[in-house]
Tab-separated table of C-alpha atoms in Angstrom:
chain	number	residue	atom	x	y	z
A	184	MET	CA	-11.837	-14.921	3.290
A	185	PHE	CA	-8.220	-15.287	2.545
A	186	ASN	CA	-5.950	-12.247	3.242
A	187	ILE	CA	-2.314	-11.779	2.180
A	188	ALA	CA	-0.312	-8.952	3.850
A	189	ILE	CA	2.906	-7.638	2.277
A	190	ASP	CA	4.911	-5.196	4.408
A	191	GLY	CA	8.439	-3.705	3.907
A	192	PRO	CA	10.597	-0.793	3.434
A	193	ALA	CA	10.325	1.853	0.531
A	194	GLY	CA	11.838	0.496	-2.856
A	195	ALA	CA	11.329	-3.056	-2.002
A	196	GLY	CA	8.765	-3.559	-4.811
A	197	LYS	CA	5.785	-4.180	-2.700
A	198	SER	CA	3.101	-2.800	-4.994
A	199	THR	CA	4.468	-4.406	-8.143
A	200	ILE	CA	4.638	-7.771	-6.325
A	201	ALA	CA	1.333	-7.420	-4.675
A	202	LYS	CA	-0.458	-6.682	-8.030
A	203	ASN	CA	1.118	-9.680	-9.666
A	204	VAL	CA	0.237	-11.893	-6.886
A	205	ALA	CA	-3.435	-10.693	-6.748
A	206	LYS	CA	-3.734	-11.068	-10.561
A	207	GLU	CA	-2.407	-14.662	-10.417
A	208	LEU	CA	-4.782	-15.622	-7.614
A	209	SER	CA	-7.677	-13.558	-8.852
A	210	PHE	CA	-7.797	-11.553	-5.525
A	211	ILE	CA	-8.359	-7.977	-5.102
A	212	TYR	CA	-5.337	-5.803	-4.649
A	213	VAL	CA	-6.001	-3.125	-2.311
A	214	ASP	CA	-4.466	0.208	-3.220
A	215	THR	CA	-4.330	1.757	0.085
A	216	GLY	CA	-2.928	5.085	-1.461
A	217	ALA	CA	-5.857	5.033	-3.901
A	218	MET	CA	-8.159	4.953	-0.825
A	219	TYR	CA	-6.575	7.777	0.681
A	220	ARG	CA	-7.072	9.805	-2.482
A	221	ALA	CA	-10.789	8.693	-2.553
A	222	MET	CA	-11.021	9.962	0.975
A	223	ALA	CA	-9.434	13.277	-0.191
A	224	LEU	CA	-12.056	13.544	-3.075
A	225	TYR	CA	-14.739	13.002	-0.714
A	226	LEU	CA	-13.505	15.828	1.557
A	227	HIS	CA	-13.044	18.105	-1.386
A	228	ARG	CA	-16.467	17.413	-2.722
A	229	ASN	CA	-17.916	18.265	0.746
A	230	GLY	CA	-16.213	21.733	0.659
A	231	ILE	CA	-13.722	20.968	3.516
A	232	SER	CA	-10.498	22.863	3.404
A	233	ALA	CA	-7.110	20.843	3.292
A	234	ASP	CA	-5.869	23.432	5.890
A	235	ASP	CA	-8.550	22.658	8.379
A	236	PRO	CA	-7.607	19.446	10.275
A	237	GLU	CA	-10.598	19.713	12.658
A	238	LYS	CA	-13.143	19.645	9.877
A	239	ILE	CA	-11.266	16.917	8.148
A	240	ALA	CA	-11.425	14.758	11.219
A	241	ALA	CA	-14.998	15.606	11.801
A	242	GLY	CA	-16.132	15.029	8.222
A	243	CYS	CA	-14.147	11.864	7.199
A	244	GLY	CA	-16.414	9.349	8.994
A	245	GLY	CA	-19.177	9.654	6.409
A	246	ALA	CA	-16.884	8.291	3.581
A	247	ASP	CA	-17.796	5.087	2.092
A	248	ILE	CA	-14.809	3.759	0.148
A	249	SER	CA	-14.248	0.307	-1.415
A	250	ILE	CA	-12.332	-1.288	-4.281
A	251	GLU	CA	-13.395	-4.034	-6.795
A	252	TYR	CA	-12.573	-5.374	-10.192
A	253	ARG	CA	-14.824	-4.644	-13.225
A	254	ASP	CA	-13.846	-5.895	-16.539
A	255	GLY	CA	-10.349	-6.520	-15.463
A	256	GLU	CA	-9.767	-2.922	-14.098
A	257	GLN	CA	-9.336	-2.037	-10.517
A	258	VAL	CA	-12.125	0.409	-9.690
A	259	VAL	CA	-12.027	2.659	-6.514
A	260	LEU	CA	-15.547	3.176	-5.348
A	261	LEU	CA	-16.752	6.238	-3.430
A	262	ALA	CA	-20.456	5.682	-2.300
A	263	GLY	CA	-20.689	3.148	-5.089
A	264	GLU	CA	-19.475	5.539	-7.759
A	265	ASN	CA	-16.192	4.802	-9.874
A	266	VAL	CA	-14.037	7.621	-9.064
A	267	ASN	CA	-10.747	6.503	-10.831
A	268	ALA	CA	-10.951	9.486	-13.205
A	269	TRP	CA	-10.662	12.018	-10.295
A	270	LEU	CA	-8.032	10.528	-8.089
A	271	ARG	CA	-4.990	12.102	-9.753
A	272	THR	CA	-6.355	15.590	-10.104
A	273	GLU	CA	-4.254	18.444	-8.499
A	274	GLU	CA	-6.918	19.306	-6.080
A	275	VAL	CA	-7.181	15.660	-4.862
A	276	SER	CA	-3.440	15.423	-4.672
A	277	ALA	CA	-3.180	18.655	-2.410
A	278	MET	CA	-5.971	17.388	-0.140
A	279	ALA	CA	-4.591	13.838	0.137
A	280	SER	CA	-1.049	15.165	1.316
A	281	LYS	CA	-2.745	17.031	4.142
A	282	SER	CA	-5.615	14.826	5.103
A	283	SER	CA	-3.524	11.635	5.138
A	284	ALA	CA	-1.620	13.178	8.322
A	285	VAL	CA	-4.937	13.444	10.270
A	286	PRO	CA	-5.235	10.638	12.553
A	287	ARG	CA	-9.131	10.371	12.324
A	288	VAL	CA	-8.686	9.930	8.482
A	289	ARG	CA	-6.230	6.971	9.164
A	290	GLU	CA	-8.681	5.414	11.683
A	291	ARG	CA	-11.533	5.584	9.132
A	292	LEU	CA	-9.531	4.157	6.321
A	293	LEU	CA	-8.154	1.445	8.517
A	294	GLN	CA	-11.708	0.426	9.448
A	295	LEU	CA	-12.841	0.433	5.605
A	296	GLN	CA	-9.666	-1.657	4.870
A	297	GLN	CA	-10.507	-4.200	7.483
A	298	GLU	CA	-14.193	-4.282	6.239
A	299	LEU	CA	-13.136	-4.925	2.646
A	300	ALA	CA	-10.811	-7.774	3.920
A	301	ALA	CA	-13.498	-9.259	5.700
A	302	THR	CA	-15.678	-9.730	2.703
A	303	GLN	CA	-13.082	-10.257	-0.205
A	304	ASN	CA	-9.935	-12.235	-0.742
A	305	VAL	CA	-7.294	-9.536	-0.797
A	306	VAL	CA	-3.603	-8.758	-1.124
A	307	MET	CA	-2.730	-5.504	0.726
A	308	ASP	CA	0.794	-3.966	0.880
A	309	GLY	CA	2.151	-1.214	3.000
A	310	ARG	CA	4.256	-0.609	6.212
A	311	ASP	CA	1.957	-2.036	8.970
A	312	ILE	CA	-0.567	-4.371	7.046
A	313	GLY	CA	0.423	-7.515	8.871
A	314	THR	CA	1.006	-5.863	12.310
A	315	VAL	CA	-2.099	-3.281	12.452
A	316	VAL	CA	-4.429	-3.614	9.567
A	317	LEU	CA	-4.612	-7.345	9.035
A	318	PRO	CA	-3.108	-8.875	12.033
A	319	ASP	CA	-5.022	-12.097	11.406
A	320	ALA	CA	-3.978	-12.376	7.567
A	321	GLN	CA	-3.254	-15.961	6.765
A	322	VAL	CA	-0.158	-15.045	5.095
A	323	LYS	CA	2.203	-12.311	5.976
A	324	ILE	CA	5.299	-11.380	3.900
A	325	TYR	CA	8.061	-9.024	4.869
A	326	LEU	CA	9.527	-8.058	1.442
A	327	THR	CA	12.950	-6.230	1.653
A	328	ALA	CA	16.269	-5.745	-0.219
A	329	SER	CA	19.587	-4.084	0.761
A	330	VAL	CA	19.547	-0.362	0.821
A	331	GLU	CA	22.085	-0.445	-2.031
A	332	VAL	CA	19.845	-2.525	-4.192
A	333	ARG	CA	16.737	-0.502	-3.538
A	334	ALA	CA	18.543	2.706	-4.393
A	335	LYS	CA	19.930	1.281	-7.496
A	336	ARG	CA	16.435	0.273	-8.624
A	337	ARG	CA	15.089	3.819	-7.884
A	338	TYR	CA	18.099	5.378	-9.636
A	339	LEU	CA	17.661	3.370	-12.828
A	340	GLU	CA	13.873	4.044	-12.871
A	341	GLN	CA	14.386	7.907	-12.463
A	342	LYS	CA	17.196	7.792	-14.999
A	343	ALA	CA	14.990	6.122	-17.531
A	344	LYS	CA	12.567	8.950	-17.155
A	345	GLY	CA	15.315	11.387	-18.032
A	346	GLU	CA	15.762	12.907	-14.444
A	347	LYS	CA	18.946	13.924	-13.110
A	348	VAL	CA	19.811	11.784	-10.181
A	349	ASP	CA	22.646	10.882	-7.861
A	350	LEU	CA	22.897	7.313	-6.692
A	351	LYS	CA	24.562	8.207	-3.274
A	352	GLU	CA	21.806	10.691	-2.583
A	353	ILE	CA	19.256	8.254	-3.286
A	354	GLU	CA	20.879	5.656	-1.039
A	355	ALA	CA	20.942	8.322	1.850
A	356	GLU	CA	17.290	9.204	1.319
A	357	ILE	CA	16.172	5.427	1.503
A	358	ALA	CA	18.188	4.857	4.676
A	359	GLU	CA	16.705	7.959	6.170
A	360	ARG	CA	13.251	6.922	5.204
A	361	ASP	CA	13.787	3.371	6.643
A	362	HIS	CA	14.873	4.907	9.966
A	363	ARG	CA	11.828	7.286	10.034
A	364	ASP	CA	9.432	4.345	9.155
A	365	MET	CA	10.892	1.964	11.838
A	366	THR	CA	11.019	4.528	14.662
A	367	ARG	CA	7.711	6.466	14.200
A	368	GLU	CA	5.355	6.210	17.276
A	369	VAL	CA	2.319	5.253	15.281
A	370	ALA	CA	2.340	1.793	13.622
A	371	PRO	CA	6.192	1.508	12.910
A	372	LEU	CA	7.540	-0.654	10.063
A	373	LYS	CA	8.510	-4.071	11.649
A	374	LEU	CA	8.536	-7.661	10.979
A	375	ALA	CA	5.517	-9.445	12.369
A	376	ASP	CA	6.172	-12.424	14.515
A	377	ASP	CA	4.491	-14.707	11.915
A	378	ALA	CA	5.684	-13.148	8.841
A	379	VAL	CA	7.977	-14.804	6.214
A	380	LEU	CA	10.972	-12.620	5.379
A	381	VAL	CA	11.673	-12.470	1.649
A	382	ASP	CA	14.853	-10.640	0.635
A	383	SER	CA	14.470	-9.697	-3.041
A	384	SER	CA	18.115	-8.350	-3.421
A	385	ASP	CA	19.175	-11.170	-5.844
A	386	MET	CA	15.745	-11.956	-7.197
A	387	THR	CA	13.721	-10.908	-10.190
A	388	ILE	CA	10.013	-9.764	-9.943
A	389	ASP	CA	8.900	-12.869	-11.312
A	390	GLU	CA	10.963	-15.133	-8.851
A	391	VAL	CA	9.607	-13.075	-5.738
A	392	ALA	CA	6.102	-13.437	-6.968
A	393	GLN	CA	6.510	-17.143	-7.482
A	394	ARG	CA	8.179	-17.445	-4.001
A	395	ILE	CA	5.126	-15.724	-2.515
A	396	LEU	CA	2.657	-17.691	-4.600
A	397	ALA	CA	4.270	-20.982	-3.282
A	398	ILE	CA	3.961	-19.874	0.229
A	399	VAL	CA	0.251	-18.885	-0.378
A	400	LYS	CA	-0.594	-22.129	-2.034
A	401	GLU	CA	1.002	-24.165	0.668
A	402	LYS	CA	-0.940	-22.326	3.302
A	403	MET	CA	-4.212	-22.764	1.272
A	404	ALA	CA	-3.550	-26.388	1.068
A	405	LEU	CA	-2.971	-26.749	4.779
A	406	GLU	CA	-6.439	-24.905	5.492
A	407	LYS	CA	-8.285	-27.344	3.232
């Protein structure tokens, strides 16, 4: 199997790029956030309270979660059932925000993500994919951009939605998030030794995707 890990700070465009690269290669894009939501749905269906971390830890081991493509759509499977329609409900969102902080949940999802990558060609993005989740990925990308550029992107996105936003406040929030992600005790955000650094500050989405695809195709050619 061929695995691509894309890590980087908040606002670097990881998910957008990962989806584009996966589509171009006909790989599965592993939406780790959707997997956390599927776990939350599983816990909710089993009557476990979001405020009971001990029961969450005890109950999460039975969850069977996977991702596949059906008719061109990414489908999140819970015990083989397509649960896309339930992942954005209020109950699931509330459970996900609490259950994702339980270490045992993270451990179980890590196991499921690694099992998926062992049987499928995948593109996975996050904060610790290349260092923790897929340390043996054939291609590792560290996608970043300056704080100013990432803040401006988020500012324009939120402004387009009609939200009242302040650019300097967004810059401060992103800088704080970077510090928190890079200094946390468990799986901090860092550049893997064998990752390729891609700075998207002066690049379009398509240019970044093409740069990563070139890296992937070169690696694939070497492995033939």
